[in-house]
XYZ file of C-alpha atoms in Angstrom:
249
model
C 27.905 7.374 15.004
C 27.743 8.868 11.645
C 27.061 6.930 8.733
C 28.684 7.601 5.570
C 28.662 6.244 2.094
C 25.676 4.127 3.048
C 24.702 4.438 -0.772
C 27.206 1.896 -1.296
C 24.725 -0.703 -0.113
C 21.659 1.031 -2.044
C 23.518 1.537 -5.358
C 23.494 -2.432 -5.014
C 20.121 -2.775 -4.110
C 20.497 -3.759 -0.822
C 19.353 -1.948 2.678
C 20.532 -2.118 5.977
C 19.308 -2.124 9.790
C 21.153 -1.454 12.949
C 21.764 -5.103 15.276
C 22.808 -2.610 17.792
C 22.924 0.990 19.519
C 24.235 3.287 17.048
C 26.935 4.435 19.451
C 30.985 4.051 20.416
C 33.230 4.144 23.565
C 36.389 5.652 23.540
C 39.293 5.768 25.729
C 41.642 8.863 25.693
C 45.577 9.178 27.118
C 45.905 12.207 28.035
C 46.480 14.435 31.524
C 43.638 14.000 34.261
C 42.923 17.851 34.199
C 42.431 17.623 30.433
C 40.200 14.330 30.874
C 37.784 16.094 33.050
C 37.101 18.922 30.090
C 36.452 16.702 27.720
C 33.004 16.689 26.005
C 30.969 14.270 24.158
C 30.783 17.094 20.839
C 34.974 16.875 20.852
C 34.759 13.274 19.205
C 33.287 12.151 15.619
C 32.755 8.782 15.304
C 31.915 7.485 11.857
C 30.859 4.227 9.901
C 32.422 3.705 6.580
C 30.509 1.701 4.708
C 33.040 1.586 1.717
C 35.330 -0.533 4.626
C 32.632 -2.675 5.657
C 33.616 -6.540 6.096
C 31.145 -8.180 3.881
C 31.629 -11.279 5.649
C 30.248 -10.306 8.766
C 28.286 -7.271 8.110
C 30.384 -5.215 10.401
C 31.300 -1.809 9.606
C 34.525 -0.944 11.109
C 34.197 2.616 13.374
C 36.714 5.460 13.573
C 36.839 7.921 15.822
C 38.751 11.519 15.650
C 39.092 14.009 18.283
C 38.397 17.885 17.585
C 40.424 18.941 20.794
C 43.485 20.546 19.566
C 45.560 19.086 22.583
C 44.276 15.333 21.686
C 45.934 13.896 19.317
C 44.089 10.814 17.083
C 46.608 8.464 17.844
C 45.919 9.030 21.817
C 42.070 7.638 21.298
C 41.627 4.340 21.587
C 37.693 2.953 19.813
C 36.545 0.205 22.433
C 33.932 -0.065 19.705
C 35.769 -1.434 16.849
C 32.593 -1.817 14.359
C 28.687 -0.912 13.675
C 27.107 -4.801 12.974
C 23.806 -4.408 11.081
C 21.890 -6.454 9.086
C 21.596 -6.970 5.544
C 18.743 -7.115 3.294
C 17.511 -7.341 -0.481
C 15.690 -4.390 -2.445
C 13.306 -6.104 -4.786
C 11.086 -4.323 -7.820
C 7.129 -5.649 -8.449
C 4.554 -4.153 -10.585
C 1.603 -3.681 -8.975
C -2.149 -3.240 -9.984
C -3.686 0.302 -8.562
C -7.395 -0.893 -6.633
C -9.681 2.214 -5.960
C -11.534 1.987 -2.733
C -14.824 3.833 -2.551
C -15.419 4.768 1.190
C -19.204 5.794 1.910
C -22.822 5.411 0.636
C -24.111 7.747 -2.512
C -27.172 10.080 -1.821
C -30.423 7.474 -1.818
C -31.117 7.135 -5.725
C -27.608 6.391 -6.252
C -25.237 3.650 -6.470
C -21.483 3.553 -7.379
C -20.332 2.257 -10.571
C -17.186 2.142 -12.258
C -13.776 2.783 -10.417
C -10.612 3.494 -12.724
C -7.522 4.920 -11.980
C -4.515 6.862 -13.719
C -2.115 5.149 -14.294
C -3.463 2.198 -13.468
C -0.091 0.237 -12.255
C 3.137 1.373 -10.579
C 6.080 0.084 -9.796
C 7.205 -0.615 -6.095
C 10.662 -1.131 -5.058
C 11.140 -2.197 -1.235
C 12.756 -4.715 1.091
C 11.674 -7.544 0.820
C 10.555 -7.688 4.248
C 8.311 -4.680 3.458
C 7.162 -5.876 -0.134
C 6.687 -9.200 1.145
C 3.363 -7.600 3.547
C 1.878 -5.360 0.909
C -1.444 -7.302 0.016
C -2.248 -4.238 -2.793
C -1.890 -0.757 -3.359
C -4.595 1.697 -4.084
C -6.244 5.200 -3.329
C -9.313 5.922 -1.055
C -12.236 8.291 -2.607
C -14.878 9.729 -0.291
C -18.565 9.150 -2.000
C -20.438 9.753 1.120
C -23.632 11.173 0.186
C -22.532 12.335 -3.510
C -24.892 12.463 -6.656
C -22.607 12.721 -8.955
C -19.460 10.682 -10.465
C -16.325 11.616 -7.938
C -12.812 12.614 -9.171
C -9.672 13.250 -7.026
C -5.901 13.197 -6.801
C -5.628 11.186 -3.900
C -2.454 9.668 -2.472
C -1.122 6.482 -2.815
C -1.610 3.900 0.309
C 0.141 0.012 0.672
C -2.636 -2.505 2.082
C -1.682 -5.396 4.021
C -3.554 -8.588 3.801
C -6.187 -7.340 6.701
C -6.973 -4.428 3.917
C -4.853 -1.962 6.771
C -2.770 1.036 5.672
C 0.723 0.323 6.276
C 3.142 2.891 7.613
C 5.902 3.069 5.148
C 7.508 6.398 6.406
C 10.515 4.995 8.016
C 11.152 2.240 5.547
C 14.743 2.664 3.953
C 15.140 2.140 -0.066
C 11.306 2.268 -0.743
C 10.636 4.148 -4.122
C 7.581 4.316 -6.147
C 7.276 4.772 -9.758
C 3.807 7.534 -9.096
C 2.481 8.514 -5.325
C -0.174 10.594 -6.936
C -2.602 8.481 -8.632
C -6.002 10.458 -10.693
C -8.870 8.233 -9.164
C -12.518 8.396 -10.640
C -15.480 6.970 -8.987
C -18.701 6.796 -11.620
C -21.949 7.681 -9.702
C -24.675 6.080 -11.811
C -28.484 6.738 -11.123
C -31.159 3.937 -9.512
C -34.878 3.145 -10.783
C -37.300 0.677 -10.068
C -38.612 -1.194 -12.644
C -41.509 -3.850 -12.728
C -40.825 -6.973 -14.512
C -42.756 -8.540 -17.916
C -43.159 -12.203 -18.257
C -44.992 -14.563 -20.101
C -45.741 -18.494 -18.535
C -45.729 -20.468 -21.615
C -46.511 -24.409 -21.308
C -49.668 -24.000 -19.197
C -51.787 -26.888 -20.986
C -48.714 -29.093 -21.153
C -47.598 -29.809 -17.507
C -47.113 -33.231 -16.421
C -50.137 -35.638 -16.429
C -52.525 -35.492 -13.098
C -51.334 -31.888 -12.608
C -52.884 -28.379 -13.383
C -50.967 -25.149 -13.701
C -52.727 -22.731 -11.594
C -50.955 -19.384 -11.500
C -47.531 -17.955 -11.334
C -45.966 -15.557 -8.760
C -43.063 -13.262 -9.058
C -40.840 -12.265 -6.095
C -39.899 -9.468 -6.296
C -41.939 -8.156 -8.708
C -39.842 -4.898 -9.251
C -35.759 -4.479 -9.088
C -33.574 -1.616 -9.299
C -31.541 -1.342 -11.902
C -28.027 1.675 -12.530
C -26.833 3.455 -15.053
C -26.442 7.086 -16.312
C -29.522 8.860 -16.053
C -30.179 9.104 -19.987
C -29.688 5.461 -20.380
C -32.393 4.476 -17.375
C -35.028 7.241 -18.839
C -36.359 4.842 -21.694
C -36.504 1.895 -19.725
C -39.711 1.544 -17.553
C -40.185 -2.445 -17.230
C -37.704 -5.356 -18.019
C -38.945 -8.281 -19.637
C -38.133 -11.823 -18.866
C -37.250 -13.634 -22.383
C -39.680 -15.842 -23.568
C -39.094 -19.626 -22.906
C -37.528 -18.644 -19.442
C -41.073 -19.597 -17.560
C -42.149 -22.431 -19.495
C -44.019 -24.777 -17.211
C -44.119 -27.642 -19.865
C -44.429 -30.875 -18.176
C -43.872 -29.496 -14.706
C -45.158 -31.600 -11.803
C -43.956 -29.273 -8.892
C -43.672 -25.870 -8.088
């Protein structure tokens, strides 16, 4: 069956699926000899959707005959209509996530993920718009050095964080399915920590401070390489260790 004018149900943001095969029976009067040459390519069937009964979401079927010794009004459609189902187009703005797939070259960490634009518009049935958990791009940093930058394709992610196939959903349009990622590779040191215990006479009566231990004593720190090259130890603000009146560890 050939569907026509089906943008009569988009142009009102509404898409349809097929309740049944998309096919038609016919019955022909005519002579048995001309019966038996018959073909399946001598008959057009087609769905109207301008004529469709809005009631009952049928779409009545007519049927022509290309065999110039049929005529149309020998052709009876045992088929009399196409019943599909109805369903809304909706809009929602969505936020663009950038997934960073992979582990940076040792000395390295990611940073900062940003992409352009950062939000796009998805319109869908409802059905399909109800399952998308987010929308966002995938960027390789497997084993990089250095911050990553791509054109990458835009995916739908269902609440499991799968990619959804969208390629045979009807009505789905998307404001941008190109989206400029950037992943920001930033550099790792270690750096020893500074400290100083204050409170040492003053800890609670019957008690005597005896030492202080730091675990770890080093952590690793990120940023851009220019930023970590002046920084060699980090020092815990004063007050943070005082052991004033302490009677425990």
């Amino acid at each position: 069956i050939e569907i026509i004018n089906e943008e009569t149900l988009t142009n009102n943001d509404m898409v349809y699926t097929l309740a049944g095969p998309a096919t038609a029976s016919v019955r022909v009067r005519c002579p048995r000899k001309l019966a038996h040459s018959l073909k399946i390519s001598d008959f057009r069937a087609e769905a109207d959707f301008n004529n469709m009964y809005t009631l009952t979401n049928q779409v009545p079927i007519t049927i022509t005959c290309n065999h110039m010794n049929v005529a149309n009004d020998e052709i009876t459609c045992l088929t009399p209509s196409l019943q599909i189902e109805l369903e809304d187009i909706l809009t929602k703005k969505m936020d663009v996530v950038v997934n960073a797939k992979g582990t940076p070259e040792k000395g390295y960490r990611g940073g900062e993920m940003t992409a352009s634009p950062s939000t796009v518009t998805v319109r869908a049935p409802q059905s399909f718009l109800d399952q998308i958990s987010y929308v966002g791009v995938e960027v390789n940093v497997e084993g990089v050095s250095q911050t990553v930058m791509k054109l990458a394709e835009l995916q739908f992610y269902n609440a499991g964080g799968n990619v959804m196939d969208s390629s045979e959903v009807k009505g789905l349009h998307v404001s941008y399915t190109d989206i400029h990622a950037e992943v920001e590779i930033l550099n790792v040191k270690t750096v020893s920590l500074d400290y100083t215990v204050t409170g040492q006479d003053a800890v609670a009566d019957g008690y005597l401070y005896s030492g202080i231990e730091i675990n770890p004593g080093s952590i690793e720190i990120s940023g851009r390489k220019t930023t970590l090259a002046d920084i060699s130890v980090l020092r815990i603000p004063d007050g943070e260790l005082d052991v004033s009146g302490a009677d425990s560890n």
